[in-house]
mmCIF file of C-alpha atoms in Angstrom:
data_model
loop_
_atom_site.group_PDB
_atom_site.id
_atom_site.type_symbol
_atom_site.label_atom_id
_atom_site.label_comp_id
_atom_site.label_asym_id
_atom_site.label_seq_id
_atom_site.Cartn_x
_atom_site.Cartn_y
_atom_site.Cartn_z
ATOM 1 C CA UNK A 1464 -4.720 57.163 -83.934
ATOM 2 C CA UNK A 1465 -1.537 57.926 -85.564
ATOM 3 C CA UNK A 1466 1.236 58.295 -82.954
ATOM 4 C CA UNK A 1467 1.994 56.611 -79.468
ATOM 5 C CA UNK A 1468 4.806 57.824 -77.162
ATOM 6 C CA UNK A 1469 6.057 55.275 -75.129
ATOM 7 C CA UNK A 1470 8.543 56.712 -72.368
ATOM 8 C CA UNK A 1471 10.923 53.850 -71.062
ATOM 9 C CA UNK A 1472 13.540 53.518 -68.413
ATOM 10 C CA UNK A 1473 14.398 49.999 -69.658
ATOM 11 C CA UNK A 1474 13.313 48.563 -66.523
ATOM 12 C CA UNK A 1475 10.888 45.266 -66.257
ATOM 13 C CA UNK A 1476 8.053 47.790 -65.525
ATOM 14 C CA UNK A 1477 8.667 49.494 -68.955
ATOM 15 C CA UNK A 1478 9.052 46.427 -70.742
ATOM 16 C CA UNK A 1479 5.705 45.013 -69.796
ATOM 17 C CA UNK A 1480 3.999 48.212 -70.736
ATOM 18 C CA UNK A 1481 5.625 48.015 -74.089
ATOM 19 C CA UNK A 1482 3.617 44.904 -74.895
ATOM 20 C CA UNK A 1483 0.530 47.069 -74.297
ATOM 21 C CA UNK A 1484 1.445 49.809 -76.535
ATOM 22 C CA UNK A 1485 2.673 47.364 -79.180
ATOM 23 C CA UNK A 1486 -0.986 45.684 -79.267
ATOM 24 C CA UNK A 1487 -2.457 49.407 -79.563
ATOM 25 C CA UNK A 1488 -0.200 50.121 -82.210
ATOM 26 C CA UNK A 1489 -0.972 47.028 -84.331
ATOM 27 C CA UNK A 1490 -4.972 47.328 -83.659
ATOM 28 C CA UNK A 1491 -5.000 51.081 -84.560
ATOM 29 C CA UNK A 1492 -1.990 51.037 -87.313
ATOM 30 C CA UNK A 1493 -0.114 53.530 -85.387
ATOM 31 C CA UNK A 1494 3.385 54.356 -85.206
ATOM 32 C CA UNK A 1495 5.384 54.507 -81.819
ATOM 33 C CA UNK A 1496 7.891 57.096 -80.596
ATOM 34 C CA UNK A 1497 10.587 55.595 -77.964
ATOM 35 C CA UNK A 1498 11.597 57.968 -75.472
ATOM 36 C CA UNK A 1499 14.065 57.889 -72.671
ATOM 37 C CA UNK A 1500 14.890 60.639 -70.198
ATOM 38 C CA UNK A 1501 18.106 60.349 -68.173
ATOM 39 C CA UNK A 1502 19.158 62.459 -65.373
ATOM 40 C CA UNK A 1503 22.476 64.421 -64.828
ATOM 41 C CA UNK A 1504 25.126 62.276 -63.214
ATOM 42 C CA UNK A 1505 25.919 62.914 -59.610
ATOM 43 C CA UNK A 1506 29.026 65.286 -59.687
ATOM 44 C CA UNK A 1507 31.980 64.865 -57.088
ATOM 45 C CA UNK A 1508 33.632 67.905 -56.378
ATOM 46 C CA UNK A 1509 37.192 66.207 -56.986
ATOM 47 C CA UNK A 1510 36.151 65.045 -60.343
ATOM 48 C CA UNK A 1511 38.584 66.181 -62.992
ATOM 49 C CA UNK A 1512 37.314 68.807 -65.399
ATOM 50 C CA UNK A 1513 35.463 67.556 -68.455
ATOM 51 C CA UNK A 1514 34.688 64.309 -66.609
ATOM 52 C CA UNK A 1515 31.009 65.365 -66.158
ATOM 53 C CA UNK A 1516 30.664 65.991 -69.797
ATOM 54 C CA UNK A 1517 32.014 62.547 -70.615
ATOM 55 C CA UNK A 1518 29.737 60.732 -68.288
ATOM 56 C CA UNK A 1519 26.594 62.727 -69.859
ATOM 57 C CA UNK A 1520 27.900 61.550 -73.478
ATOM 58 C CA UNK A 1521 28.126 57.881 -72.074
ATOM 59 C CA UNK A 1522 24.847 57.852 -70.588
ATOM 60 C CA UNK A 1523 23.305 59.338 -74.106
ATOM 61 C CA UNK A 1524 25.215 56.452 -76.158
ATOM 62 C CA UNK A 1525 23.931 53.824 -73.663
ATOM 63 C CA UNK A 1526 20.478 55.088 -73.943
ATOM 64 C CA UNK A 1527 20.480 55.143 -77.526
ATOM 65 C CA UNK A 1528 22.139 51.689 -77.918
ATOM 66 C CA UNK A 1529 19.183 50.273 -75.881
ATOM 67 C CA UNK A 1530 16.583 52.169 -77.689
ATOM 68 C CA UNK A 1531 18.123 51.053 -81.035
ATOM 69 C CA UNK A 1532 17.618 47.314 -79.827
ATOM 70 C CA UNK A 1533 14.051 48.024 -78.818
ATOM 71 C CA UNK A 1534 13.362 49.787 -82.143
ATOM 72 C CA UNK A 1535 14.894 46.844 -84.145
ATOM 73 C CA UNK A 1536 12.467 44.496 -82.296
ATOM 74 C CA UNK A 1537 9.488 46.410 -82.895
ATOM 75 C CA UNK A 1538 10.373 47.147 -86.637
ATOM 76 C CA UNK A 1539 10.566 43.349 -86.962
ATOM 77 C CA UNK A 1540 7.064 43.161 -86.134
ATOM 78 C CA UNK A 1541 6.107 45.678 -88.771
ATOM 79 C CA UNK A 1542 5.507 48.785 -86.477
ATOM 80 C CA UNK A 1543 7.008 52.145 -87.675
ATOM 81 C CA UNK A 1544 9.514 53.385 -85.021
ATOM 82 C CA UNK A 1545 11.229 56.617 -84.121
ATOM 83 C CA UNK A 1546 13.572 56.928 -81.110
ATOM 84 C CA UNK A 1547 15.244 59.561 -78.922
ATOM 85 C CA UNK A 1548 16.745 60.168 -75.707
ATOM 86 C CA UNK A 1549 17.613 63.510 -74.133
ATOM 87 C CA UNK A 1550 18.616 64.780 -70.452
ATOM 88 C CA UNK A 1551 16.135 66.351 -68.287
ATOM 89 C CA UNK A 1552 13.264 65.982 -65.622
ATOM 90 C CA UNK A 1553 11.261 62.655 -66.583
ATOM 91 C CA UNK A 1554 7.542 64.122 -66.161
ATOM 92 C CA UNK A 1555 7.897 67.556 -67.742
ATOM 93 C CA UNK A 1556 10.059 65.973 -70.866
ATOM 94 C CA UNK A 1557 7.437 63.600 -71.419
ATOM 95 C CA UNK A 1558 4.741 65.927 -71.571
ATOM 96 C CA UNK A 1559 6.596 68.448 -73.782
ATOM 97 C CA UNK A 1560 7.623 65.466 -76.172
ATOM 98 C CA UNK A 1561 4.005 64.453 -76.559
ATOM 99 C CA UNK A 1562 3.047 68.027 -77.459
ATOM 100 C CA UNK A 1563 5.917 68.299 -79.806
ATOM 101 C CA UNK A 1564 5.028 65.332 -81.751
ATOM 102 C CA UNK A 1565 1.447 65.668 -81.455
ATOM 103 C CA UNK A 1566 1.014 62.274 -79.660
ATOM 104 C CA UNK A 1567 -2.657 60.693 -79.735
ATOM 105 C CA UNK A 1568 -1.831 58.725 -76.516
ATOM 106 C CA UNK A 1569 0.948 58.350 -74.088
ATOM 107 C CA UNK A 1570 1.505 54.619 -72.659
ATOM 108 C CA UNK A 1571 4.056 54.265 -69.914
ATOM 109 C CA UNK A 1572 4.723 51.844 -67.148
ATOM 110 C CA UNK A 1573 4.167 52.507 -63.430
ATOM 111 C CA UNK A 1574 5.267 50.829 -60.334
ATOM 112 C CA UNK A 1575 2.746 52.254 -57.924
ATOM 113 C CA UNK A 1576 3.537 54.043 -54.553
ATOM 114 C CA UNK A 1577 5.402 51.269 -52.663
ATOM 115 C CA UNK A 1578 8.638 52.455 -51.351
ATOM 116 C CA UNK A 1579 11.070 55.407 -52.286
ATOM 117 C CA UNK A 1580 11.401 54.402 -56.179
ATOM 118 C CA UNK A 1581 7.712 53.521 -56.172
ATOM 119 C CA UNK A 1582 6.893 56.884 -54.675
ATOM 120 C CA UNK A 1583 9.190 58.644 -57.471
ATOM 121 C CA UNK A 1584 7.640 56.643 -60.435
ATOM 122 C CA UNK A 1585 4.016 57.272 -59.171
ATOM 123 C CA UNK A 1586 4.632 60.803 -58.666
ATOM 124 C CA UNK A 1587 6.235 60.962 -62.349
ATOM 125 C CA UNK A 1588 3.300 59.108 -63.517
ATOM 126 C CA UNK A 1589 0.721 61.297 -61.687
ATOM 127 C CA UNK A 1590 2.236 64.502 -62.701
ATOM 128 C CA UNK A 1591 2.251 63.415 -66.636
ATOM 129 C CA UNK A 1592 -1.514 62.492 -66.050
ATOM 130 C CA UNK A 1593 -2.353 66.022 -64.692
ATOM 131 C CA UNK A 1594 -0.197 68.058 -67.091
ATOM 132 C CA UNK A 1595 -0.443 66.132 -70.212
ATOM 133 C CA UNK A 1596 -2.541 67.440 -73.138
ATOM 134 C CA UNK A 1597 -3.541 64.042 -74.882
ATOM 135 C CA UNK A 1598 -4.654 60.697 -73.160
ATOM 136 C CA UNK A 1599 -2.358 58.661 -70.508
ATOM 137 C CA UNK A 1600 -2.396 55.005 -70.466
ATOM 138 C CA UNK A 1601 -0.598 53.686 -67.281
ATOM 139 C CA UNK A 1602 0.325 50.130 -66.840
ATOM 140 C CA UNK A 1603 1.178 48.900 -63.567
ATOM 141 C CA UNK A 1604 4.091 46.715 -63.055
ATOM 142 C CA UNK A 1605 2.117 43.679 -62.181
ATOM 143 C CA UNK A 1606 -0.334 44.059 -64.894
ATOM 144 C CA UNK A 1607 -0.456 41.140 -67.233
ATOM 145 C CA UNK A 1608 -1.343 41.406 -70.961
ATOM 146 C CA UNK A 1609 -4.709 41.031 -72.213
ATOM 147 C CA UNK A 1610 -6.985 42.312 -74.647
ATOM 148 C CA UNK A 1611 -9.240 45.177 -73.614
ATOM 149 C CA UNK A 1612 -12.331 43.106 -73.935
ATOM 150 C CA UNK A 1613 -14.122 44.856 -70.975
ATOM 151 C CA UNK A 1614 -13.518 48.506 -70.257
ATOM 152 C CA UNK A 1615 -15.081 50.304 -67.424
ATOM 153 C CA UNK A 1616 -15.436 54.163 -67.391
ATOM 154 C CA UNK A 1617 -15.729 55.453 -63.905
ATOM 155 C CA UNK A 1618 -17.801 58.629 -63.825
ATOM 156 C CA UNK A 1619 -19.763 60.545 -60.847
ATOM 157 C CA UNK A 1620 -21.728 62.392 -63.806
ATOM 158 C CA UNK A 1621 -20.329 65.791 -62.491
ATOM 159 C CA UNK A 1622 -18.449 66.884 -65.938
ATOM 160 C CA UNK A 1623 -18.976 66.498 -69.389
ATOM 161 C CA UNK A 1624 -18.297 63.010 -70.336
ATOM 162 C CA UNK A 1625 -19.281 63.172 -73.922
ATOM 163 C CA UNK A 1626 -15.600 64.051 -75.347
ATOM 164 C CA UNK A 1627 -13.992 61.382 -73.432
ATOM 165 C CA UNK A 1628 -16.666 58.792 -74.344
ATOM 166 C CA UNK A 1629 -16.493 59.849 -78.200
ATOM 167 C CA UNK A 1630 -12.691 59.320 -78.058
ATOM 168 C CA UNK A 1631 -13.045 56.026 -75.933
ATOM 169 C CA UNK A 1632 -15.512 54.633 -78.450
ATOM 170 C CA UNK A 1633 -12.742 54.813 -81.112
ATOM 171 C CA UNK A 1634 -10.376 52.556 -78.934
ATOM 172 C CA UNK A 1635 -13.251 50.274 -78.010
ATOM 173 C CA UNK A 1636 -13.776 49.486 -81.741
ATOM 174 C CA UNK A 1637 -10.161 48.432 -82.269
ATOM 175 C CA UNK A 1638 -10.701 45.987 -79.593
ATOM 176 C CA UNK A 1639 -14.482 45.117 -80.036
ATOM 177 C CA UNK A 1640 -14.624 46.158 -76.355
ATOM 178 C CA UNK A 1641 -17.969 46.258 -74.013
ATOM 179 C CA UNK A 1642 -17.897 49.405 -72.092
ATOM 180 C CA UNK A 1643 -19.775 49.818 -68.850
ATOM 181 C CA UNK A 1644 -20.026 53.403 -67.259
ATOM 182 C CA UNK A 1645 -19.620 52.853 -63.601
ATOM 183 C CA UNK A 1646 -21.192 55.377 -60.946
ATOM 184 C CA UNK A 1647 -20.189 54.868 -57.353
ATOM 185 C CA UNK A 1648 -22.490 56.039 -54.766
ATOM 186 C CA UNK A 1649 -20.937 56.744 -51.455
ATOM 187 C CA UNK A 1650 -22.018 58.832 -48.156
ATOM 188 C CA UNK A 1651 -18.252 59.454 -47.643
ATOM 189 C CA UNK A 1652 -18.176 62.204 -50.555
ATOM 190 C CA UNK A 1653 -16.606 65.309 -49.411
ATOM 191 C CA UNK A 1654 -18.944 67.248 -51.818
ATOM 192 C CA UNK A 1655 -22.568 65.873 -52.787
ATOM 193 C CA UNK A 1656 -23.505 65.131 -56.064
ATOM 194 C CA UNK A 1657 -23.794 68.270 -58.262
ATOM 195 C CA UNK A 1658 -26.065 67.088 -60.939
ATOM 196 C CA UNK A 1659 -28.813 64.305 -60.801
ATOM 197 C CA UNK A 1660 -27.586 61.083 -62.725
ATOM 198 C CA UNK A 1661 -30.611 60.610 -65.172
ATOM 199 C CA UNK A 1662 -30.279 63.775 -67.114
ATOM 200 C CA UNK A 1663 -26.733 62.984 -67.860
ATOM 201 C CA UNK A 1664 -27.392 59.486 -68.529
ATOM 202 C CA UNK A 1665 -30.005 60.813 -71.138
ATOM 203 C CA UNK A 1666 -27.503 63.015 -72.840
ATOM 204 C CA UNK A 1667 -25.137 60.100 -73.264
ATOM 205 C CA UNK A 1668 -28.032 57.997 -74.745
ATOM 206 C CA UNK A 1669 -28.971 60.731 -77.096
ATOM 207 C CA UNK A 1670 -25.445 61.342 -78.205
ATOM 208 C CA UNK A 1671 -24.271 57.900 -78.787
ATOM 209 C CA UNK A 1672 -27.469 55.608 -78.731
ATOM 210 C CA UNK A 1673 -28.595 53.321 -75.836
ATOM 211 C CA UNK A 1674 -26.470 50.231 -77.301
ATOM 212 C CA UNK A 1675 -22.975 51.695 -76.761
ATOM 213 C CA UNK A 1676 -22.796 51.338 -73.133
ATOM 214 C CA UNK A 1677 -24.258 49.759 -69.904
ATOM 215 C CA UNK A 1678 -24.908 51.922 -67.025
ATOM 216 C CA UNK A 1679 -24.012 50.607 -63.582
ATOM 217 C CA UNK A 1680 -24.564 52.034 -60.422
ATOM 218 C CA UNK A 1681 -22.732 50.571 -57.259
ATOM 219 C CA UNK A 1682 -22.893 51.433 -53.513
ATOM 220 C CA UNK A 1683 -19.829 51.134 -51.300
ATOM 221 C CA UNK A 1684 -18.082 53.065 -48.463
ATOM 222 C CA UNK A 1685 -15.907 55.191 -50.792
ATOM 223 C CA UNK A 1686 -15.171 55.603 -54.475
ATOM 224 C CA UNK A 1687 -11.791 53.861 -54.226
ATOM 225 C CA UNK A 1688 -13.170 50.742 -52.585
ATOM 226 C CA UNK A 1689 -16.243 50.612 -54.935
ATOM 227 C CA UNK A 1690 -14.260 50.840 -57.973
ATOM 228 C CA UNK A 1691 -11.951 48.049 -56.546
ATOM 229 C CA UNK A 1692 -14.619 45.805 -55.741
ATOM 230 C CA UNK A 1693 -16.535 46.449 -59.146
ATOM 231 C CA UNK A 1694 -13.369 45.966 -61.354
ATOM 232 C CA UNK A 1695 -12.604 42.828 -59.285
ATOM 233 C CA UNK A 1696 -15.934 41.164 -59.621
ATOM 234 C CA UNK A 1697 -16.396 42.158 -63.273
ATOM 235 C CA UNK A 1698 -12.884 40.895 -64.228
ATOM 236 C CA UNK A 1699 -12.327 44.410 -65.963
ATOM 237 C CA UNK A 1700 -9.414 44.763 -68.544
ATOM 238 C CA UNK A 1701 -9.262 48.506 -68.491
ATOM 239 C CA UNK A 1702 -10.256 51.252 -66.024
ATOM 240 C CA UNK A 1703 -11.036 54.778 -67.696
ATOM 241 C CA UNK A 1704 -11.349 58.021 -66.075
ATOM 242 C CA UNK A 1705 -11.431 61.711 -66.858
ATOM 243 C CA UNK A 1706 -9.355 64.074 -64.882
ATOM 244 C CA UNK A 1707 -9.324 67.964 -64.769
ATOM 245 C CA UNK A 1708 -6.868 70.619 -64.021
ATOM 246 C CA UNK A 1709 -7.376 71.456 -60.242
ATOM 247 C CA UNK A 1710 -6.691 74.713 -58.380
ATOM 248 C CA UNK A 1711 -4.327 74.724 -55.533
ATOM 249 C CA UNK A 1712 -7.115 74.816 -52.939
ATOM 250 C CA UNK A 1713 -8.908 71.981 -54.909
ATOM 251 C CA UNK A 1714 -6.128 69.994 -54.436
ATOM 252 C CA UNK A 1715 -5.686 70.191 -50.643
ATOM 253 C CA UNK A 1716 -9.513 70.109 -49.729
ATOM 254 C CA UNK A 1717 -10.295 67.389 -52.034
ATOM 255 C CA UNK A 1718 -7.512 65.039 -53.562
ATOM 256 C CA UNK A 1719 -8.222 63.791 -57.088
ATOM 257 C CA UNK A 1720 -9.806 60.247 -56.986
ATOM 258 C CA UNK A 1721 -8.083 60.096 -60.185
ATOM 259 C CA UNK A 1722 -4.570 60.578 -58.580
ATOM 260 C CA UNK A 1723 -5.397 58.234 -55.874
ATOM 261 C CA UNK A 1724 -6.188 55.367 -58.534
ATOM 262 C CA UNK A 1725 -3.048 56.311 -60.407
ATOM 263 C CA UNK A 1726 -1.127 55.393 -57.173
ATOM 264 C CA UNK A 1727 -3.425 52.529 -56.163
ATOM 265 C CA UNK A 1728 -4.681 50.677 -59.312
ATOM 266 C CA UNK A 1729 -3.111 47.214 -60.388
ATOM 267 C CA UNK A 1730 -5.257 47.336 -63.468
ATOM 268 C CA UNK A 1731 -3.987 49.250 -66.713
ATOM 269 C CA UNK A 1732 -5.738 52.741 -66.583
ATOM 270 C CA UNK A 1733 -6.801 55.182 -69.350
ATOM 271 C CA UNK A 1734 -7.117 58.942 -68.434
ATOM 272 C CA UNK A 1735 -8.714 61.474 -70.407
ATOM 273 C CA UNK A 1736 -8.505 65.137 -69.629
ATOM 274 C CA UNK A 1737 -11.249 67.675 -69.291
ATOM 275 C CA UNK A 1738 -9.845 70.964 -70.484
#
């Protein structure tokens, strides 16, 4: 792992997420790119000519001052840091920035979906998750930092989990983590299981060995409820899921479990992408 992209709006939520990003940088000896996206100011029609440009300059200067303060604090901890602030739309700029610097991971805070601001933050987070080409770690505002000792990888065994598990093992080794692969069985699935579980489990064992993971099967009324109950009972530190690009009709007919968890979870989440 070489580069972590850390988008920030300088809020308490972002500052809380930064602690997680720093721990990953230290464990993986990675550098961090601090990134702030500011929107255009609200323009009053009566505003004198040139004032809008002046306001944008002020916003940029203020952003860079705050980024420099964060950068200096991180450098004092021995972390290599770069920073940048730009105008634009938050989610799309984050995705483009991650691509341009070839980020290995995006780490960002999210407030969930409570209230108007929460809905906007949740929307940005879920958009980044769906559009990003690299893994995304989301840190809820109420998540307290602790090491990733126990990781749960949620799978319905209906996609190829091998690429994500390969990358997850790299992260797990940094923290000496235990990994459970968790399958939630429910009668409320919109679609039945496509594949039997056992052949998929056997593929994973053949690829990685039988000692890398523990396989857990849990019955519940829904996938979301099942994950909630399991994660709480097992005192899990990190939830990992894989998402895939979905068609317009798939989004309408079968809302993504990953997106629901992004807006719902109070636990740090790491999302991989199936391309």
